[in-house]
Amino acid sequence: MLRREERNLENIPVGALGLIPVKGIEDLGKQVNDYLVKWRHESGPAHKDDVAFTGYENDTFIINADVPRFGSGEAKGLIKESVRGKDLYLMVDVCNYSLTYSVSGNTNHMSPDDHYQNLKRVIAAIGGKARRINVIMPFLYESRQHKRTSRESLDCSLALQELVSMGVDNIITFDAHDPRVSNAIPLSGFETVPPTYQFVKGLLRSVKDLKIDSEHMMAISPDEGGTNRAIYLANVLGLDMGMFYKRRDYTQIIDGRNPIVAHEFLGSSVEGKDVIIIDDMISSGDSIIEVATELKNRKANRIFAAATFGLFTNGLEKFDKAYEDGIISGILTTNLIYQTPELLSKPYYINCDMSKYIALIIDTLNHDGSISSILNPSERIQHVLQKYRNGEEI
């Protein structure tokens, strides 16, 4: 991991740092806050007499904020302390379905729409008093509705424009479904951060006998849309790359889309090789398991599926069966969105922690520093590979 002291933090802070984990992302927010508090305690004394560094060292950077609801289900944003002049970082997990609220005595589970509304409520409560507002939204709201193919809404673009119109300066997301959605806000800050380094580190920590070369391993994209991820992973690890494309039946529409007839493979032989399937998300999981089954039919060795967001919308039973049947050896996802206790307990699950990475981004941006070195992890991947090959602890 890129260490804090290796970066250029010569610029004075934009403003006193403030962190607001909107309801639903408190655990990740606390982990990020712990890193920031630790780092600032280490470097704070050097700036204690500098007025530009007022509020630089703190016991917590989390701002006391809430989104209480009325009995009708309506809500309001509430900031319980001054944020005037602060450089604020709002974190939100639009995928946390575990939270509920009451509507006239009925229990509703929070949807992505509810979380997005809560984010806007908190921004509205800030009331323009902050020096700068930055939104960290790991799963980009409505990012799967990023382009128009018929008479349909462009929800992600509208949401980005709405946030900017409310005064948001920077939007940080992870592995956006299509990064070109940033064209909707060309004059505002938009970064999509790849978690490739965390995937590589998580896999190397958990599996001790990998042979990472083109003769023993391959990177696979499960569809044509994710080829860039697989190409990058293959290049930094020195592997061959293959991809599947989905053959669809365009004569019918089921659940709003054309059904997949088959997954066709393009690439060299996978026989006897370990395989990493890399994608941005696992939704129902049908595609990943079908692709893994196709690879097993082609005599692949161990299969690991890495996805930034593990939604698992239809539960984990099919993954349990795939693991028991030897189709999938491991699944890697990040803690950027809500993870069920059941998922964390699975023997095949590898959790990739992103809290330190987010803290590094926040710390750098607060100093108005460049985050390009953080966004490009190729050197760190080579470093961790070398340690792995030398048998050192990662």
PDB file of N, CA and C in Angstrom, residues 122-219:
ATOM      1  N   VAL A 122     -28.605  15.702   3.591  1.00  0.00           N
ATOM      2  CA  VAL A 122     -27.441  16.138   4.375  1.00  0.00           C
ATOM      3  C   VAL A 122     -26.756  17.315   3.679  1.00  0.00           C
ATOM      4  N   ILE A 123     -26.630  17.240   2.356  1.00  0.00           N
ATOM      5  CA  ILE A 123     -26.033  18.364   1.610  1.00  0.00           C
ATOM      6  C   ILE A 123     -26.870  19.624   1.809  1.00  0.00           C
ATOM      7  N   ALA A 124     -28.196  19.455   1.776  1.00  0.00           N
ATOM      8  CA  ALA A 124     -29.087  20.606   1.972  1.00  0.00           C
ATOM      9  C   ALA A 124     -28.943  21.172   3.385  1.00  0.00           C
ATOM     10  N   ALA A 125     -28.725  20.302   4.379  1.00  0.00           N
ATOM     11  CA  ALA A 125     -28.573  20.754   5.768  1.00  0.00           C
ATOM     12  C   ALA A 125     -27.270  21.534   5.958  1.00  0.00           C
ATOM     13  N   ILE A 126     -26.257  21.211   5.145  1.00  0.00           N
ATOM     14  CA  ILE A 126     -24.982  21.942   5.212  1.00  0.00           C
ATOM     15  C   ILE A 126     -25.204  23.404   4.830  1.00  0.00           C
ATOM     16  N   GLY A 127     -26.149  23.610   3.929  1.00  0.00           N
ATOM     17  CA  GLY A 127     -26.617  24.962   3.635  1.00  0.00           C
ATOM     18  C   GLY A 127     -25.581  25.894   3.033  1.00  0.00           C
ATOM     19  N   GLY A 128     -24.617  25.357   2.301  1.00  0.00           N
ATOM     20  CA  GLY A 128     -23.634  26.212   1.653  1.00  0.00           C
ATOM     21  C   GLY A 128     -22.568  26.762   2.576  1.00  0.00           C
ATOM     22  N   LYS A 129     -22.508  26.311   3.829  1.00  0.00           N
ATOM     23  CA  LYS A 129     -21.564  26.861   4.808  1.00  0.00           C
ATOM     24  C   LYS A 129     -20.168  26.230   4.706  1.00  0.00           C
ATOM     25  N   ALA A 130     -20.080  25.039   4.115  1.00  0.00           N
ATOM     26  CA  ALA A 130     -18.788  24.344   4.049  1.00  0.00           C
ATOM     27  C   ALA A 130     -17.880  25.003   3.007  1.00  0.00           C
ATOM     28  N   ARG A 131     -16.570  24.847   3.194  1.00  0.00           N
ATOM     29  CA  ARG A 131     -15.607  25.353   2.213  1.00  0.00           C
ATOM     30  C   ARG A 131     -15.712  24.543   0.924  1.00  0.00           C
ATOM     31  N   ARG A 132     -15.867  23.218   1.077  1.00  0.00           N
ATOM     32  CA  ARG A 132     -15.948  22.349  -0.093  1.00  0.00           C
ATOM     33  C   ARG A 132     -16.715  21.094   0.292  1.00  0.00           C
ATOM     34  N   ILE A 133     -17.495  20.561  -0.638  1.00  0.00           N
ATOM     35  CA  ILE A 133     -18.238  19.318  -0.403  1.00  0.00           C
ATOM     36  C   ILE A 133     -17.752  18.271  -1.396  1.00  0.00           C
ATOM     37  N   ASN A 134     -17.324  17.138  -0.856  1.00  0.00           N
ATOM     38  CA  ASN A 134     -16.882  16.004  -1.676  1.00  0.00           C
ATOM     39  C   ASN A 134     -17.762  14.811  -1.332  1.00  0.00           C
ATOM     40  N   VAL A 135     -18.213  14.084  -2.336  1.00  0.00           N
ATOM     41  CA  VAL A 135     -19.052  12.903  -2.111  1.00  0.00           C
ATOM     42  C   VAL A 135     -18.269  11.653  -2.484  1.00  0.00           C
ATOM     43  N   ILE A 136     -18.179  10.720  -1.542  1.00  0.00           N
ATOM     44  CA  ILE A 136     -17.576   9.406  -1.806  1.00  0.00           C
ATOM     45  C   ILE A 136     -18.705   8.395  -1.859  1.00  0.00           C
ATOM     46  N   MET A 137     -19.026   7.976  -3.066  1.00  0.00           N
ATOM     47  CA  MET A 137     -20.148   7.075  -3.310  1.00  0.00           C
ATOM     48  C   MET A 137     -19.585   5.828  -4.019  1.00  0.00           C
ATOM     49  N   PRO A 138     -19.133   4.828  -3.222  1.00  0.00           N
ATOM     50  CA  PRO A 138     -18.441   3.677  -3.822  1.00  0.00           C
ATOM     51  C   PRO A 138     -19.211   3.036  -4.974  1.00  0.00           C
ATOM     52  N   PHE A 139     -20.471   2.677  -4.737  1.00  0.00           N
ATOM     53  CA  PHE A 139     -21.318   2.173  -5.822  1.00  0.00           C
ATOM     54  C   PHE A 139     -22.073   3.379  -6.371  1.00  0.00           C
ATOM     55  N   LEU A 140     -21.745   3.780  -7.592  1.00  0.00           N
ATOM     56  CA  LEU A 140     -22.325   4.989  -8.163  1.00  0.00           C
ATOM     57  C   LEU A 140     -23.818   4.794  -8.400  1.00  0.00           C
ATOM     58  N   TYR A 141     -24.609   5.673  -7.798  1.00  0.00           N
ATOM     59  CA  TYR A 141     -26.068   5.577  -7.862  1.00  0.00           C
ATOM     60  C   TYR A 141     -26.559   5.520  -9.309  1.00  0.00           C
ATOM     61  N   GLU A 142     -27.368   4.519  -9.605  1.00  0.00           N
ATOM     62  CA  GLU A 142     -27.975   4.312 -10.931  1.00  0.00           C
ATOM     63  C   GLU A 142     -26.941   4.131 -12.040  1.00  0.00           C
ATOM     64  N   SER A 143     -25.741   3.665 -11.696  1.00  0.00           N
ATOM     65  CA  SER A 143     -24.675   3.573 -12.697  1.00  0.00           C
ATOM     66  C   SER A 143     -24.948   2.520 -13.766  1.00  0.00           C
ATOM     67  N   ARG A 144     -25.872   1.603 -13.496  1.00  0.00           N
ATOM     68  CA  ARG A 144     -26.208   0.618 -14.530  1.00  0.00           C
ATOM     69  C   ARG A 144     -27.152   1.208 -15.573  1.00  0.00           C
ATOM     70  N   GLN A 145     -27.743   2.364 -15.250  1.00  0.00           N
ATOM     71  CA  GLN A 145     -28.580   3.068 -16.220  1.00  0.00           C
ATOM     72  C   GLN A 145     -27.782   4.279 -16.718  1.00  0.00           C
ATOM     73  N   HIS A 146     -26.717   3.969 -17.477  1.00  0.00           N
ATOM     74  CA  HIS A 146     -25.747   4.991 -17.855  1.00  0.00           C
ATOM     75  C   HIS A 146     -25.866   5.437 -19.312  1.00  0.00           C
ATOM     76  N   LYS A 147     -26.650   4.713 -20.101  1.00  0.00           N
ATOM     77  CA  LYS A 147     -26.778   5.092 -21.512  1.00  0.00           C
ATOM     78  C   LYS A 147     -28.198   4.811 -21.985  1.00  0.00           C
ATOM     79  N   ARG A 148     -28.562   5.490 -23.057  1.00  0.00           N
ATOM     80  CA  ARG A 148     -29.926   5.378 -23.569  1.00  0.00           C
ATOM     81  C   ARG A 148     -29.926   4.474 -24.798  1.00  0.00           C
ATOM     82  N   THR A 149     -30.752   3.426 -24.751  1.00  0.00           N
ATOM     83  CA  THR A 149     -30.872   2.526 -25.904  1.00  0.00           C
ATOM     84  C   THR A 149     -32.262   2.596 -26.527  1.00  0.00           C
ATOM     85  N   SER A 150     -33.212   3.222 -25.837  1.00  0.00           N
ATOM     86  CA  SER A 150     -34.564   3.425 -26.391  1.00  0.00           C
ATOM     87  C   SER A 150     -35.146   4.636 -25.663  1.00  0.00           C
ATOM     88  N   ARG A 151     -36.450   4.745 -25.602  1.00  0.00           N
ATOM     89  CA  ARG A 151     -37.055   5.867 -24.867  1.00  0.00           C
ATOM     90  C   ARG A 151     -36.991   5.559 -23.375  1.00  0.00           C
ATOM     91  N   GLU A 152     -35.908   5.967 -22.745  1.00  0.00           N
ATOM     92  CA  GLU A 152     -35.701   5.661 -21.328  1.00  0.00           C
ATOM     93  C   GLU A 152     -34.890   6.764 -20.653  1.00  0.00           C
ATOM     94  N   SER A 153     -34.954   6.773 -19.357  1.00  0.00           N
ATOM     95  CA  SER A 153     -34.301   7.831 -18.582  1.00  0.00           C
ATOM     96  C   SER A 153     -32.801   7.586 -18.471  1.00  0.00           C
ATOM     97  N   LEU A 154     -32.064   8.679 -18.259  1.00  0.00           N
ATOM     98  CA  LEU A 154     -30.624   8.606 -18.015  1.00  0.00           C
ATOM     99  C   LEU A 154     -30.373   8.986 -16.553  1.00  0.00           C
ATOM    100  N   ASP A 155     -30.683   8.051 -15.667  1.00  0.00           N
ATOM    101  CA  ASP A 155     -30.728   8.350 -14.239  1.00  0.00           C
ATOM    102  C   ASP A 155     -29.381   8.745 -13.646  1.00  0.00           C
ATOM    103  N   CYS A 156     -28.311   8.069 -14.038  1.00  0.00           N
ATOM    104  CA  CYS A 156     -27.009   8.354 -13.438  1.00  0.00           C
ATOM    105  C   CYS A 156     -26.544   9.767 -13.805  1.00  0.00           C
ATOM    106  N   SER A 157     -26.687  10.122 -15.063  1.00  0.00           N
ATOM    107  CA  SER A 157     -26.288  11.460 -15.505  1.00  0.00           C
ATOM    108  C   SER A 157     -27.087  12.537 -14.784  1.00  0.00           C
ATOM    109  N   LEU A 158     -28.387  12.305 -14.634  1.00  0.00           N
ATOM    110  CA  LEU A 158     -29.235  13.272 -13.928  1.00  0.00           C
ATOM    111  C   LEU A 158     -28.796  13.433 -12.472  1.00  0.00           C
ATOM    112  N   ALA A 159     -28.470  12.308 -11.831  1.00  0.00           N
ATOM    113  CA  ALA A 159     -28.056  12.357 -10.427  1.00  0.00           C
ATOM    114  C   ALA A 159     -26.746  13.136 -10.275  1.00  0.00           C
ATOM    115  N   LEU A 160     -25.787  12.902 -11.170  1.00  0.00           N
ATOM    116  CA  LEU A 160     -24.516  13.616 -11.102  1.00  0.00           C
ATOM    117  C   LEU A 160     -24.724  15.121 -11.276  1.00  0.00           C
ATOM    118  N   GLN A 161     -25.561  15.486 -12.248  1.00  0.00           N
ATOM    119  CA  GLN A 161     -25.828  16.905 -12.481  1.00  0.00           C
ATOM    120  C   GLN A 161     -26.541  17.535 -11.282  1.00  0.00           C
ATOM    121  N   GLU A 162     -27.424  16.764 -10.660  1.00  0.00           N
ATOM    122  CA  GLU A 162     -28.149  17.273  -9.499  1.00  0.00           C
ATOM    123  C   GLU A 162     -27.201  17.537  -8.326  1.00  0.00           C
ATOM    124  N   LEU A 163     -26.268  16.608  -8.095  1.00  0.00           N
ATOM    125  CA  LEU A 163     -25.307  16.781  -7.000  1.00  0.00           C
ATOM    126  C   LEU A 163     -24.429  18.014  -7.236  1.00  0.00           C
ATOM    127  N   VAL A 164     -23.978  18.175  -8.474  1.00  0.00           N
ATOM    128  CA  VAL A 164     -23.140  19.336  -8.796  1.00  0.00           C
ATOM    129  C   VAL A 164     -23.925  20.637  -8.604  1.00  0.00           C
ATOM    130  N   SER A 165     -25.200  20.620  -9.010  1.00  0.00           N
ATOM    131  CA  SER A 165     -26.025  21.831  -8.857  1.00  0.00           C
ATOM    132  C   SER A 165     -26.263  22.171  -7.390  1.00  0.00           C
ATOM    133  N   MET A 166     -26.123  21.173  -6.495  1.00  0.00           N
ATOM    134  CA  MET A 166     -26.296  21.404  -5.063  1.00  0.00           C
ATOM    135  C   MET A 166     -24.997  21.855  -4.385  1.00  0.00           C
ATOM    136  N   GLY A 167     -23.924  21.949  -5.169  1.00  0.00           N
ATOM    137  CA  GLY A 167     -22.682  22.470  -4.615  1.00  0.00           C
ATOM    138  C   GLY A 167     -21.593  21.445  -4.382  1.00  0.00           C
ATOM    139  N   VAL A 168     -21.770  20.221  -4.867  1.00  0.00           N
ATOM    140  CA  VAL A 168     -20.735  19.194  -4.699  1.00  0.00           C
ATOM    141  C   VAL A 168     -19.577  19.486  -5.659  1.00  0.00           C
ATOM    142  N   ASP A 169     -18.349  19.504  -5.132  1.00  0.00           N
ATOM    143  CA  ASP A 169     -17.168  19.820  -5.942  1.00  0.00           C
ATOM    144  C   ASP A 169     -16.528  18.585  -6.556  1.00  0.00           C
ATOM    145  N   ASN A 170     -16.444  17.510  -5.778  1.00  0.00           N
ATOM    146  CA  ASN A 170     -15.790  16.283  -6.260  1.00  0.00           C
ATOM    147  C   ASN A 170     -16.662  15.069  -5.954  1.00  0.00           C
ATOM    148  N   ILE A 171     -16.702  14.142  -6.894  1.00  0.00           N
ATOM    149  CA  ILE A 171     -17.406  12.872  -6.685  1.00  0.00           C
ATOM    150  C   ILE A 171     -16.394  11.754  -6.893  1.00  0.00           C
ATOM    151  N   ILE A 172     -16.210  10.938  -5.856  1.00  0.00           N
ATOM    152  CA  ILE A 172     -15.280   9.808  -5.911  1.00  0.00           C
ATOM    153  C   ILE A 172     -16.110   8.531  -5.895  1.00  0.00           C
ATOM    154  N   THR A 173     -15.912   7.689  -6.888  1.00  0.00           N
ATOM    155  CA  THR A 173     -16.615   6.407  -6.930  1.00  0.00           C
ATOM    156  C   THR A 173     -15.596   5.314  -7.229  1.00  0.00           C
ATOM    157  N   PHE A 174     -16.030   4.083  -7.163  1.00  0.00           N
ATOM    158  CA  PHE A 174     -15.127   2.952  -7.383  1.00  0.00           C
ATOM    159  C   PHE A 174     -15.648   2.086  -8.526  1.00  0.00           C
ATOM    160  N   ASP A 175     -14.766   1.860  -9.499  1.00  0.00           N
ATOM    161  CA  ASP A 175     -15.072   0.920 -10.584  1.00  0.00           C
ATOM    162  C   ASP A 175     -16.450   1.192 -11.194  1.00  0.00           C
ATOM    163  N   ALA A 176     -16.656   2.417 -11.660  1.00  0.00           N
ATOM    164  CA  ALA A 176     -17.940   2.783 -12.255  1.00  0.00           C
ATOM    165  C   ALA A 176     -18.273   1.862 -13.419  1.00  0.00           C
ATOM    166  N   HIS A 177     -19.548   1.510 -13.534  1.00  0.00           N
ATOM    167  CA  HIS A 177     -20.004   0.596 -14.580  1.00  0.00           C
ATOM    168  C   HIS A 177     -19.550   1.070 -15.961  1.00  0.00           C
ATOM    169  N   ASP A 178     -19.638   2.371 -16.189  1.00  0.00           N
ATOM    170  CA  ASP A 178     -19.100   2.987 -17.403  1.00  0.00           C
ATOM    171  C   ASP A 178     -18.577   4.374 -17.028  1.00  0.00           C
ATOM    172  N   PRO A 179     -17.242   4.554 -16.958  1.00  0.00           N
ATOM    173  CA  PRO A 179     -16.673   5.836 -16.512  1.00  0.00           C
ATOM    174  C   PRO A 179     -17.072   7.017 -17.398  1.00  0.00           C
ATOM    175  N   ARG A 180     -17.535   6.735 -18.616  1.00  0.00           N
ATOM    176  CA  ARG A 180     -17.886   7.831 -19.527  1.00  0.00           C
ATOM    177  C   ARG A 180     -19.106   8.612 -19.058  1.00  0.00           C
ATOM    178  N   VAL A 181     -19.770   8.123 -18.017  1.00  0.00           N
ATOM    179  CA  VAL A 181     -20.907   8.856 -17.469  1.00  0.00           C
ATOM    180  C   VAL A 181     -20.445  10.201 -16.892  1.00  0.00           C
ATOM    181  N   SER A 182     -19.135  10.330 -16.643  1.00  0.00           N
ATOM    182  CA  SER A 182     -18.597  11.607 -16.153  1.00  0.00           C
ATOM    183  C   SER A 182     -18.767  12.722 -17.182  1.00  0.00           C
ATOM    184  N   ASN A 183     -19.051  12.375 -18.434  1.00  0.00           N
ATOM    185  CA  ASN A 183     -19.309  13.394 -19.460  1.00  0.00           C
ATOM    186  C   ASN A 183     -20.505  14.267 -19.088  1.00  0.00           C
ATOM    187  N   ALA A 184     -21.363  13.768 -18.187  1.00  0.00           N
ATOM    188  CA  ALA A 184     -22.535  14.550 -17.763  1.00  0.00           C
ATOM    189  C   ALA A 184     -22.122  15.769 -16.940  1.00  0.00           C
ATOM    190  N   ILE A 185     -20.923  15.714 -16.306  1.00  0.00           N
ATOM    191  CA  ILE A 185     -20.456  16.839 -15.469  1.00  0.00           C
ATOM    192  C   ILE A 185     -19.002  17.162 -15.837  1.00  0.00           C
ATOM    193  N   PRO A 186     -18.759  17.614 -17.060  1.00  0.00           N
ATOM    194  CA  PRO A 186     -17.371  17.760 -17.539  1.00  0.00           C
ATOM    195  C   PRO A 186     -16.548  18.815 -16.817  1.00  0.00           C
ATOM    196  N   LEU A 187     -17.175  19.738 -16.090  1.00  0.00           N
ATOM    197  CA  LEU A 187     -16.435  20.804 -15.422  1.00  0.00           C
ATOM    198  C   LEU A 187     -16.261  20.549 -13.926  1.00  0.00           C
ATOM    199  N   SER A 188     -16.649  19.365 -13.462  1.00  0.00           N
ATOM    200  CA  SER A 188     -16.548  19.031 -12.036  1.00  0.00           C
ATOM    201  C   SER A 188     -15.631  17.830 -11.833  1.00  0.00           C
ATOM    202  N   GLY A 189     -15.150  17.685 -10.602  1.00  0.00           N
ATOM    203  CA  GLY A 189     -14.256  16.576 -10.290  1.00  0.00           C
ATOM    204  C   GLY A 189     -15.005  15.249 -10.234  1.00  0.00           C
ATOM    205  N   PHE A 190     -14.505  14.265 -10.977  1.00  0.00           N
ATOM    206  CA  PHE A 190     -15.104  12.922 -10.959  1.00  0.00           C
ATOM    207  C   PHE A 190     -13.971  11.918 -11.097  1.00  0.00           C
ATOM    208  N   GLU A 191     -13.833  11.028 -10.135  1.00  0.00           N
ATOM    209  CA  GLU A 191     -12.802   9.990 -10.187  1.00  0.00           C
ATOM    210  C   GLU A 191     -13.438   8.631  -9.962  1.00  0.00           C
ATOM    211  N   THR A 192     -13.045   7.669 -10.792  1.00  0.00           N
ATOM    212  CA  THR A 192     -13.474   6.291 -10.557  1.00  0.00           C
ATOM    213  C   THR A 192     -12.226   5.475 -10.238  1.00  0.00           C
ATOM    214  N   VAL A 193     -12.215   4.861  -9.078  1.00  0.00           N
ATOM    215  CA  VAL A 193     -11.002   4.258  -8.514  1.00  0.00           C
ATOM    216  C   VAL A 193     -11.054   2.741  -8.669  1.00  0.00           C
ATOM    217  N   PRO A 194     -10.034   2.114  -9.282  1.00  0.00           N
ATOM    218  CA  PRO A 194     -10.034   0.651  -9.411  1.00  0.00           C
ATOM    219  C   PRO A 194      -9.482  -0.020  -8.150  1.00  0.00           C
ATOM    220  N   PRO A 195     -10.074  -1.117  -7.703  1.00  0.00           N
ATOM    221  CA  PRO A 195      -9.564  -1.818  -6.516  1.00  0.00           C
ATOM    222  C   PRO A 195      -8.639  -2.983  -6.883  1.00  0.00           C
ATOM    223  N   THR A 196      -7.967  -2.912  -8.045  1.00  0.00           N
ATOM    224  CA  THR A 196      -7.162  -4.037  -8.543  1.00  0.00           C
ATOM    225  C   THR A 196      -6.092  -4.458  -7.546  1.00  0.00           C
ATOM    226  N   TYR A 197      -5.418  -3.487  -6.939  1.00  0.00           N
ATOM    227  CA  TYR A 197      -4.345  -3.801  -5.985  1.00  0.00           C
ATOM    228  C   TYR A 197      -4.885  -4.600  -4.804  1.00  0.00           C
ATOM    229  N   GLN A 198      -6.045  -4.199  -4.288  1.00  0.00           N
ATOM    230  CA  GLN A 198      -6.623  -4.904  -3.136  1.00  0.00           C
ATOM    231  C   GLN A 198      -7.031  -6.325  -3.509  1.00  0.00           C
ATOM    232  N   PHE A 199      -7.498  -6.516  -4.754  1.00  0.00           N
ATOM    233  CA  PHE A 199      -7.831  -7.875  -5.209  1.00  0.00           C
ATOM    234  C   PHE A 199      -6.582  -8.749  -5.250  1.00  0.00           C
ATOM    235  N   VAL A 200      -5.521  -8.222  -5.841  1.00  0.00           N
ATOM    236  CA  VAL A 200      -4.281  -8.989  -5.961  1.00  0.00           C
ATOM    237  C   VAL A 200      -3.748  -9.332  -4.578  1.00  0.00           C
ATOM    238  N   LYS A 201      -3.727  -8.341  -3.680  1.00  0.00           N
ATOM    239  CA  LYS A 201      -3.216  -8.580  -2.333  1.00  0.00           C
ATOM    240  C   LYS A 201      -4.083  -9.589  -1.581  1.00  0.00           C
ATOM    241  N   GLY A 202      -5.417  -9.452  -1.713  1.00  0.00           N
ATOM    242  CA  GLY A 202      -6.322 -10.382  -1.045  1.00  0.00           C
ATOM    243  C   GLY A 202      -6.141 -11.809  -1.517  1.00  0.00           C
ATOM    244  N   LEU A 203      -5.961 -11.977  -2.840  1.00  0.00           N
ATOM    245  CA  LEU A 203      -5.781 -13.324  -3.392  1.00  0.00           C
ATOM    246  C   LEU A 203      -4.451 -13.922  -2.954  1.00  0.00           C
ATOM    247  N   LEU A 204      -3.377 -13.119  -2.991  1.00  0.00           N
ATOM    248  CA  LEU A 204      -2.052 -13.630  -2.630  1.00  0.00           C
ATOM    249  C   LEU A 204      -1.965 -13.965  -1.143  1.00  0.00           C
ATOM    250  N   ARG A 205      -2.698 -13.219  -0.313  1.00  0.00           N
ATOM    251  CA  ARG A 205      -2.702 -13.518   1.119  1.00  0.00           C
ATOM    252  C   ARG A 205      -3.423 -14.820   1.415  1.00  0.00           C
ATOM    253  N   SER A 206      -4.445 -15.134   0.616  1.00  0.00           N
ATOM    254  CA  SER A 206      -5.313 -16.278   0.922  1.00  0.00           C
ATOM    255  C   SER A 206      -4.877 -17.569   0.234  1.00  0.00           C
ATOM    256  N   VAL A 207      -4.214 -17.454  -0.905  1.00  0.00           N
ATOM    257  CA  VAL A 207      -3.811 -18.646  -1.680  1.00  0.00           C
ATOM    258  C   VAL A 207      -2.295 -18.634  -1.812  1.00  0.00           C
ATOM    259  N   LYS A 208      -1.640 -19.618  -1.225  1.00  0.00           N
ATOM    260  CA  LYS A 208      -0.181 -19.572  -1.090  1.00  0.00           C
ATOM    261  C   LYS A 208       0.579 -20.281  -2.210  1.00  0.00           C
ATOM    262  N   ASP A 209      -0.119 -20.989  -3.115  1.00  0.00           N
ATOM    263  CA  ASP A 209       0.610 -21.796  -4.107  1.00  0.00           C
ATOM    264  C   ASP A 209       0.302 -21.388  -5.547  1.00  0.00           C
ATOM    265  N   LEU A 210       0.043 -20.094  -5.766  1.00  0.00           N
ATOM    266  CA  LEU A 210      -0.237 -19.614  -7.117  1.00  0.00           C
ATOM    267  C   LEU A 210       1.058 -19.461  -7.908  1.00  0.00           C
ATOM    268  N   LYS A 211       1.001 -19.838  -9.177  1.00  0.00           N
ATOM    269  CA  LYS A 211       2.115 -19.582 -10.093  1.00  0.00           C
ATOM    270  C   LYS A 211       1.650 -18.485 -11.053  1.00  0.00           C
ATOM    271  N   ILE A 212       2.158 -17.282 -10.824  1.00  0.00           N
ATOM    272  CA  ILE A 212       1.616 -16.128 -11.533  1.00  0.00           C
ATOM    273  C   ILE A 212       2.438 -15.862 -12.787  1.00  0.00           C
ATOM    274  N   ASP A 213       2.108 -16.579 -13.835  1.00  0.00           N
ATOM    275  CA  ASP A 213       2.707 -16.346 -15.154  1.00  0.00           C
ATOM    276  C   ASP A 213       1.728 -16.839 -16.213  1.00  0.00           C
ATOM    277  N   SER A 214       2.011 -16.554 -17.468  1.00  0.00           N
ATOM    278  CA  SER A 214       1.050 -16.839 -18.551  1.00  0.00           C
ATOM    279  C   SER A 214       0.875 -18.338 -18.811  1.00  0.00           C
ATOM    280  N   GLU A 215       1.802 -19.163 -18.299  1.00  0.00           N
ATOM    281  CA  GLU A 215       1.667 -20.609 -18.499  1.00  0.00           C
ATOM    282  C   GLU A 215       0.718 -21.241 -17.485  1.00  0.00           C
ATOM    283  N   HIS A 216       0.531 -20.592 -16.342  1.00  0.00           N
ATOM    284  CA  HIS A 216      -0.240 -21.211 -15.266  1.00  0.00           C
ATOM    285  C   HIS A 216      -1.483 -20.430 -14.865  1.00  0.00           C
ATOM    286  N   MET A 217      -1.697 -19.255 -15.456  1.00  0.00           N
ATOM    287  CA  MET A 217      -2.795 -18.416 -14.980  1.00  0.00           C
ATOM    288  C   MET A 217      -3.341 -17.564 -16.112  1.00  0.00           C
ATOM    289  N   MET A 218      -4.648 -17.225 -16.015  1.00  0.00           N
ATOM    290  CA  MET A 218      -5.285 -16.346 -16.997  1.00  0.00           C
ATOM    291  C   MET A 218      -6.236 -15.387 -16.298  1.00  0.00           C
ATOM    292  N   ALA A 219      -6.401 -14.213 -16.912  1.00  0.00           N
ATOM    293  CA  ALA A 219      -7.425 -13.251 -16.469  1.00  0.00           C
ATOM    294  C   ALA A 219      -8.562 -13.293 -17.473  1.00  0.00           C
TER     295      ALA A 219
END
